[in-house]
Amino acid sequence: MSEHVHKLIENRWSPRAFAGKGIEKEKIKQLFLAASYAPSCFNEQPWRFIYGTKDYPERYEQLLSCLVEFNQMWVKTAPMIILALSAKNFARNKKENTYARYDLGLAIGNMSLQATSMGLYVHQMAGFSPDKAREIFEVPGNYDIVSMLAVGYLGDPLQLPESLQELESSERDRKELNTLLFDGDWSVLE
Ligand SMILES: Cc1cc2nc3c(=O)[nH]c(=O)nc-3n(C[C@H](O)[C@H](O)[C@H](O)COP(=O)(O)O)c2cc1C
């Protein structure tokens, strides 16, 4: 990867092998504080989180059960699982907040970099059942259930099923900048 981006950005990645070590309470608080410092449309701060750690197995198992089998297979070693939601409407005027998911992504971006700064890793997931999560946690209809996150310290890749071990050490794969930056010719971006 480029040597020209900040170390925190360069060092963030999404592992699947997590160590058994739990996350210190103070660090859990710092993760959510970092998320809460993100910018948001009209400063509505539409992000909401439900989290579970292995210290509270009932909540943890509820969260784990929302994931698809593939994700459960590796997430079960992570000490913390988070469900990320966003408020559908602006609190100020009850109109639809079409930027809520965007804002949630910014908050999770902050959380991920805060995690990296503390030696922790965040792995975001779309592979879960929002319907199941809505039912289990009785999520009201005015919240979107957007993503799930596994958080923890890095574990030994050898603890993973063989099929996943290789992914753990594979090269970062990123598009070239010239395929992202519009310069008058849309065909270049396809
Ligand atoms: C919204 C979102 C959904 C994702 N869903 C999954 C998932 O269900 N399972 C999984 O193993 N990884 C998932 N990922 C992780 C991506 O595959 C990963 O971020 C991407 O390959 C880039 O790798 P990096 O984060 O290590 O740089 C997801 C990432 C994001 C941001």
mmCIF file of C-alpha atoms and ligand atoms in Angstrom:
data_model
loop_
_atom_site.group_PDB
_atom_site.id
_atom_site.type_symbol
_atom_site.label_atom_id
_atom_site.label_comp_id
_atom_site.label_asym_id
_atom_site.label_seq_id
_atom_site.Cartn_x
_atom_site.Cartn_y
_atom_site.Cartn_z
ATOM 1 C CA MET A 1 0.000 0.000 0.000
ATOM 2 C CA SER A 2 0.967 3.624 -0.381
ATOM 3 C CA GLU A 3 3.564 5.030 1.961
ATOM 4 C CA HIS A 4 1.879 8.417 1.714
ATOM 5 C CA VAL A 5 -1.161 7.832 3.906
ATOM 6 C CA HIS A 6 -1.239 8.079 7.671
ATOM 7 C CA LYS A 7 0.001 5.005 9.543
ATOM 8 C CA LEU A 8 -3.386 4.603 11.237
ATOM 9 C CA ILE A 9 -5.077 4.328 7.859
ATOM 10 C CA GLU A 10 -2.388 2.074 6.456
ATOM 11 C CA ASN A 11 -2.443 -0.263 9.456
ATOM 12 C CA ARG A 12 -6.224 -0.685 9.601
ATOM 13 C CA TRP A 13 -7.452 -3.893 8.056
ATOM 14 C CA SER A 14 -10.221 -6.432 8.621
ATOM 15 C CA PRO A 15 -8.909 -9.607 10.224
ATOM 16 C CA ARG A 16 -10.896 -12.768 10.888
ATOM 17 C CA ALA A 17 -8.592 -14.289 13.497
ATOM 18 C CA PHE A 18 -9.083 -12.640 16.877
ATOM 19 C CA ALA A 19 -7.223 -13.325 20.130
ATOM 20 C CA GLY A 20 -9.164 -14.560 23.153
ATOM 21 C CA LYS A 21 -8.177 -11.436 25.134
ATOM 22 C CA GLY A 22 -11.153 -9.265 26.090
ATOM 23 C CA ILE A 23 -11.269 -5.531 25.407
ATOM 24 C CA GLU A 24 -10.678 -3.257 28.379
ATOM 25 C CA LYS A 25 -13.816 -1.329 29.461
ATOM 26 C CA GLU A 26 -12.051 2.028 29.035
ATOM 27 C CA LYS A 27 -11.131 1.131 25.445
ATOM 28 C CA ILE A 28 -14.702 0.105 24.653
ATOM 29 C CA LYS A 29 -15.798 3.532 25.835
ATOM 30 C CA GLN A 30 -13.115 5.201 23.691
ATOM 31 C CA LEU A 31 -14.329 3.333 20.607
ATOM 32 C CA PHE A 32 -17.857 4.661 20.997
ATOM 33 C CA LEU A 33 -16.590 8.135 21.920
ATOM 34 C CA ALA A 34 -14.539 8.205 18.720
ATOM 35 C CA ALA A 35 -17.641 7.229 16.764
ATOM 36 C CA SER A 36 -19.625 9.984 18.428
ATOM 37 C CA TYR A 37 -17.080 12.636 17.361
ATOM 38 C CA ALA A 38 -17.885 12.051 13.676
ATOM 39 C CA PRO A 39 -19.499 14.821 11.622
ATOM 40 C CA SER A 40 -23.139 14.356 10.654
ATOM 41 C CA CYS A 41 -25.800 16.148 8.648
ATOM 42 C CA PHE A 42 -27.274 18.910 10.899
ATOM 43 C CA ASN A 43 -25.231 17.316 13.701
ATOM 44 C CA GLU A 44 -28.081 14.845 14.131
ATOM 45 C CA GLN A 45 -25.693 12.041 15.168
ATOM 46 C CA PRO A 46 -28.098 9.405 13.822
ATOM 47 C CA TRP A 47 -25.837 6.443 14.678
ATOM 48 C CA ARG A 48 -26.957 3.928 17.303
ATOM 49 C CA PHE A 49 -25.171 0.797 18.524
ATOM 50 C CA ILE A 50 -26.026 -2.408 20.340
ATOM 51 C CA TYR A 51 -22.923 -4.187 21.601
ATOM 52 C CA GLY A 52 -22.162 -7.415 23.361
ATOM 53 C CA THR A 53 -18.978 -8.788 24.891
ATOM 54 C CA LYS A 54 -18.159 -12.269 26.072
ATOM 55 C CA ASP A 55 -18.532 -10.956 29.649
ATOM 56 C CA TYR A 56 -22.270 -10.914 28.958
ATOM 57 C CA PRO A 57 -22.753 -14.158 27.030
ATOM 58 C CA GLU A 58 -26.496 -13.825 26.541
ATOM 59 C CA ARG A 59 -26.259 -10.549 24.566
ATOM 60 C CA TYR A 60 -23.136 -11.782 22.776
ATOM 61 C CA GLU A 61 -24.868 -14.975 21.624
ATOM 62 C CA GLN A 62 -27.919 -13.011 20.463
ATOM 63 C CA LEU A 63 -25.689 -10.835 18.283
ATOM 64 C CA LEU A 64 -23.679 -13.799 16.999
ATOM 65 C CA SER A 65 -26.885 -15.580 16.007
ATOM 66 C CA CYS A 66 -27.818 -12.718 13.634
ATOM 67 C CA LEU A 67 -24.760 -13.390 11.448
ATOM 68 C CA VAL A 68 -24.731 -15.664 8.421
ATOM 69 C CA GLU A 69 -22.981 -18.982 8.983
ATOM 70 C CA PHE A 70 -19.812 -17.919 7.140
ATOM 71 C CA ASN A 71 -19.349 -14.941 9.450
ATOM 72 C CA GLN A 72 -20.301 -16.849 12.610
ATOM 73 C CA MET A 73 -17.521 -19.295 11.804
ATOM 74 C CA TRP A 74 -14.808 -16.714 12.493
ATOM 75 C CA VAL A 75 -16.593 -14.000 14.511
ATOM 76 C CA LYS A 76 -17.124 -16.390 17.419
ATOM 77 C CA THR A 77 -13.530 -15.766 18.558
ATOM 78 C CA ALA A 78 -13.974 -11.965 18.636
ATOM 79 C CA PRO A 79 -14.504 -10.592 22.153
ATOM 80 C CA MET A 80 -17.004 -7.940 21.028
ATOM 81 C CA ILE A 81 -19.796 -7.790 18.440
ATOM 82 C CA ILE A 82 -21.639 -4.611 17.508
ATOM 83 C CA LEU A 83 -24.893 -4.027 15.641
ATOM 84 C CA ALA A 84 -24.937 -0.625 13.923
ATOM 85 C CA LEU A 85 -28.183 1.244 13.301
ATOM 86 C CA SER A 86 -29.211 4.646 12.017
ATOM 87 C CA ALA A 87 -32.231 6.812 12.762
ATOM 88 C CA LYS A 88 -34.390 7.076 9.624
ATOM 89 C CA ASN A 89 -35.736 10.562 10.278
ATOM 90 C CA PHE A 90 -34.288 13.879 11.388
ATOM 91 C CA ALA A 91 -35.178 14.545 15.036
ATOM 92 C CA ARG A 92 -35.532 18.271 14.180
ATOM 93 C CA ASN A 93 -38.404 17.999 11.685
ATOM 94 C CA LYS A 94 -39.240 14.276 11.398
ATOM 95 C CA LYS A 95 -38.387 14.349 7.672
ATOM 96 C CA GLU A 96 -36.449 11.448 6.161
ATOM 97 C CA ASN A 97 -32.723 11.728 6.831
ATOM 98 C CA THR A 98 -31.211 10.438 3.604
ATOM 99 C CA TYR A 99 -27.722 11.018 5.028
ATOM 100 C CA ALA A 100 -28.150 8.856 8.126
ATOM 101 C CA ARG A 101 -26.338 5.802 6.725
ATOM 102 C CA TYR A 102 -23.599 8.056 5.355
ATOM 103 C CA ASP A 103 -23.152 9.558 8.826
ATOM 104 C CA LEU A 104 -23.113 6.104 10.428
ATOM 105 C CA GLY A 105 -20.327 5.099 8.045
ATOM 106 C CA LEU A 106 -18.313 8.142 9.119
ATOM 107 C CA ALA A 107 -18.825 7.205 12.764
ATOM 108 C CA ILE A 108 -17.639 3.658 12.124
ATOM 109 C CA GLY A 109 -14.672 5.019 10.166
ATOM 110 C CA ASN A 110 -13.698 6.997 13.269
ATOM 111 C CA MET A 111 -14.219 3.955 15.464
ATOM 112 C CA SER A 112 -12.051 1.807 13.201
ATOM 113 C CA LEU A 113 -9.135 4.235 13.303
ATOM 114 C CA GLN A 114 -9.481 4.714 17.068
ATOM 115 C CA ALA A 115 -9.374 0.918 17.341
ATOM 116 C CA THR A 116 -6.200 0.768 15.236
ATOM 117 C CA SER A 117 -4.581 3.389 17.465
ATOM 118 C CA MET A 118 -5.208 1.119 20.481
ATOM 119 C CA GLY A 119 -4.004 -2.122 18.870
ATOM 120 C CA LEU A 120 -7.569 -3.277 18.179
ATOM 121 C CA TYR A 121 -9.175 -4.281 14.879
ATOM 122 C CA VAL A 122 -12.701 -3.790 13.551
ATOM 123 C CA HIS A 123 -14.181 -6.096 10.902
ATOM 124 C CA GLN A 124 -17.425 -4.748 9.430
ATOM 125 C CA MET A 125 -20.059 -7.080 8.021
ATOM 126 C CA ALA A 126 -23.107 -7.016 5.790
ATOM 127 C CA GLY A 127 -23.547 -10.780 6.109
ATOM 128 C CA PHE A 128 -26.277 -10.922 8.735
ATOM 129 C CA SER A 129 -30.049 -10.912 9.011
ATOM 130 C CA PRO A 130 -31.472 -7.449 9.795
ATOM 131 C CA ASP A 131 -34.904 -9.073 10.220
ATOM 132 C CA LYS A 132 -33.610 -11.401 12.894
ATOM 133 C CA ALA A 133 -31.801 -8.544 14.641
ATOM 134 C CA ARG A 134 -34.965 -6.432 14.555
ATOM 135 C CA GLU A 135 -36.932 -9.228 16.153
ATOM 136 C CA ILE A 136 -34.396 -10.142 18.830
ATOM 137 C CA PHE A 137 -33.700 -6.566 19.907
ATOM 138 C CA GLU A 138 -37.231 -5.273 19.236
ATOM 139 C CA VAL A 139 -35.805 -2.495 17.053
ATOM 140 C CA PRO A 140 -38.478 0.143 16.293
ATOM 141 C CA GLY A 141 -39.365 0.762 12.640
ATOM 142 C CA ASN A 142 -37.825 4.241 12.636
ATOM 143 C CA TYR A 143 -34.303 2.758 12.791
ATOM 144 C CA ASP A 144 -32.440 1.136 9.915
ATOM 145 C CA ILE A 145 -30.286 -1.841 10.810
ATOM 146 C CA VAL A 146 -27.204 -1.267 8.691
ATOM 147 C CA SER A 147 -24.196 -3.423 9.574
ATOM 148 C CA MET A 148 -22.454 -5.543 12.157
ATOM 149 C CA LEU A 149 -18.891 -5.326 13.467
ATOM 150 C CA ALA A 150 -16.514 -7.759 15.106
ATOM 151 C CA VAL A 151 -13.877 -6.110 17.305
ATOM 152 C CA GLY A 152 -10.830 -7.454 19.101
ATOM 153 C CA TYR A 153 -7.098 -7.995 19.256
ATOM 154 C CA LEU A 154 -5.323 -9.867 16.507
ATOM 155 C CA GLY A 155 -5.277 -13.649 16.814
ATOM 156 C CA ASP A 156 -3.316 -16.457 15.214
ATOM 157 C CA PRO A 157 -4.410 -17.079 11.594
ATOM 158 C CA LEU A 158 -3.786 -20.793 12.180
ATOM 159 C CA GLN A 159 -6.841 -20.889 14.445
ATOM 160 C CA LEU A 160 -9.001 -20.263 11.355
ATOM 161 C CA PRO A 161 -10.388 -22.948 9.057
ATOM 162 C CA GLU A 162 -7.879 -23.596 6.272
ATOM 163 C CA SER A 163 -10.086 -21.932 3.675
ATOM 164 C CA LEU A 164 -9.774 -18.608 5.532
ATOM 165 C CA GLN A 165 -6.113 -18.698 6.496
ATOM 166 C CA GLU A 166 -4.884 -17.496 3.126
ATOM 167 C CA LEU A 167 -7.258 -14.496 3.113
ATOM 168 C CA GLU A 168 -5.705 -13.352 6.383
ATOM 169 C CA SER A 169 -2.345 -12.634 4.778
ATOM 170 C CA SER A 170 -3.447 -11.646 1.277
ATOM 171 C CA GLU A 171 -2.259 -8.377 -0.258
ATOM 172 C CA ARG A 172 -4.450 -5.271 0.089
ATOM 173 C CA ASP A 173 -6.440 -4.912 -3.104
ATOM 174 C CA ARG A 174 -7.275 -1.344 -4.083
ATOM 175 C CA LYS A 175 -8.328 0.385 -7.298
ATOM 176 C CA GLU A 176 -5.828 2.711 -8.907
ATOM 177 C CA LEU A 177 -6.543 6.375 -8.184
ATOM 178 C CA ASN A 178 -6.876 7.120 -11.892
ATOM 179 C CA THR A 179 -9.924 4.841 -11.980
ATOM 180 C CA LEU A 180 -11.607 6.866 -9.207
ATOM 181 C CA LEU A 181 -10.960 10.414 -10.294
ATOM 182 C CA PHE A 182 -13.192 11.835 -13.003
ATOM 183 C CA ASP A 183 -11.369 13.736 -15.683
ATOM 184 C CA GLY A 184 -14.046 14.253 -18.286
ATOM 185 C CA ASP A 185 -14.118 10.665 -19.554
ATOM 186 C CA TRP A 186 -16.589 8.375 -17.726
ATOM 187 C CA SER A 187 -15.411 5.306 -19.638
ATOM 188 C CA VAL A 188 -12.137 5.401 -17.668
ATOM 189 C CA LEU A 189 -14.097 4.963 -14.424
ATOM 190 C CA GLU A 190 -15.917 1.821 -15.477
HETATM 191 C C1 LIG B 1 -20.231 -2.659 4.709
HETATM 192 C C2 LIG B 1 -19.228 -3.791 4.748
HETATM 193 C C3 LIG B 1 -19.694 -5.102 4.730
HETATM 194 C C4 LIG B 1 -18.793 -6.167 4.829
HETATM 195 N N1 LIG B 1 -19.262 -7.448 4.952
HETATM 196 C C5 LIG B 1 -18.410 -8.456 5.240
HETATM 197 C C6 LIG B 1 -18.905 -9.745 5.591
HETATM 198 O O1 LIG B 1 -20.124 -9.993 5.696
HETATM 199 N N2 LIG B 1 -17.998 -10.735 5.839
HETATM 200 C C7 LIG B 1 -16.637 -10.529 5.776
HETATM 201 O O2 LIG B 1 -15.895 -11.469 6.035
HETATM 202 N N3 LIG B 1 -16.130 -9.280 5.476
HETATM 203 C C8 LIG B 1 -16.986 -8.255 5.220
HETATM 204 N N4 LIG B 1 -16.501 -6.977 4.962
HETATM 205 C C9 LIG B 1 -15.043 -6.727 4.959
HETATM 206 C C10 LIG B 1 -14.525 -6.380 3.554
HETATM 207 O O3 LIG B 1 -14.465 -7.541 2.794
HETATM 208 C C11 LIG B 1 -13.162 -5.680 3.698
HETATM 209 O O4 LIG B 1 -13.314 -4.471 4.366
HETATM 210 C C12 LIG B 1 -12.529 -5.431 2.325
HETATM 211 O O5 LIG B 1 -12.201 -6.653 1.706
HETATM 212 C C13 LIG B 1 -11.279 -4.578 2.415
HETATM 213 O O6 LIG B 1 -10.347 -5.184 3.262
HETATM 214 P P1 LIG B 1 -9.710 -4.396 4.501
HETATM 215 O O7 LIG B 1 -10.848 -3.908 5.376
HETATM 216 O O8 LIG B 1 -8.857 -5.444 5.220
HETATM 217 O O9 LIG B 1 -8.892 -3.265 3.969
HETATM 218 C C14 LIG B 1 -17.392 -5.912 4.864
HETATM 219 C C15 LIG B 1 -16.940 -4.584 4.851
HETATM 220 C C16 LIG B 1 -17.837 -3.533 4.812
HETATM 221 C C17 LIG B 1 -17.323 -2.109 4.866
#
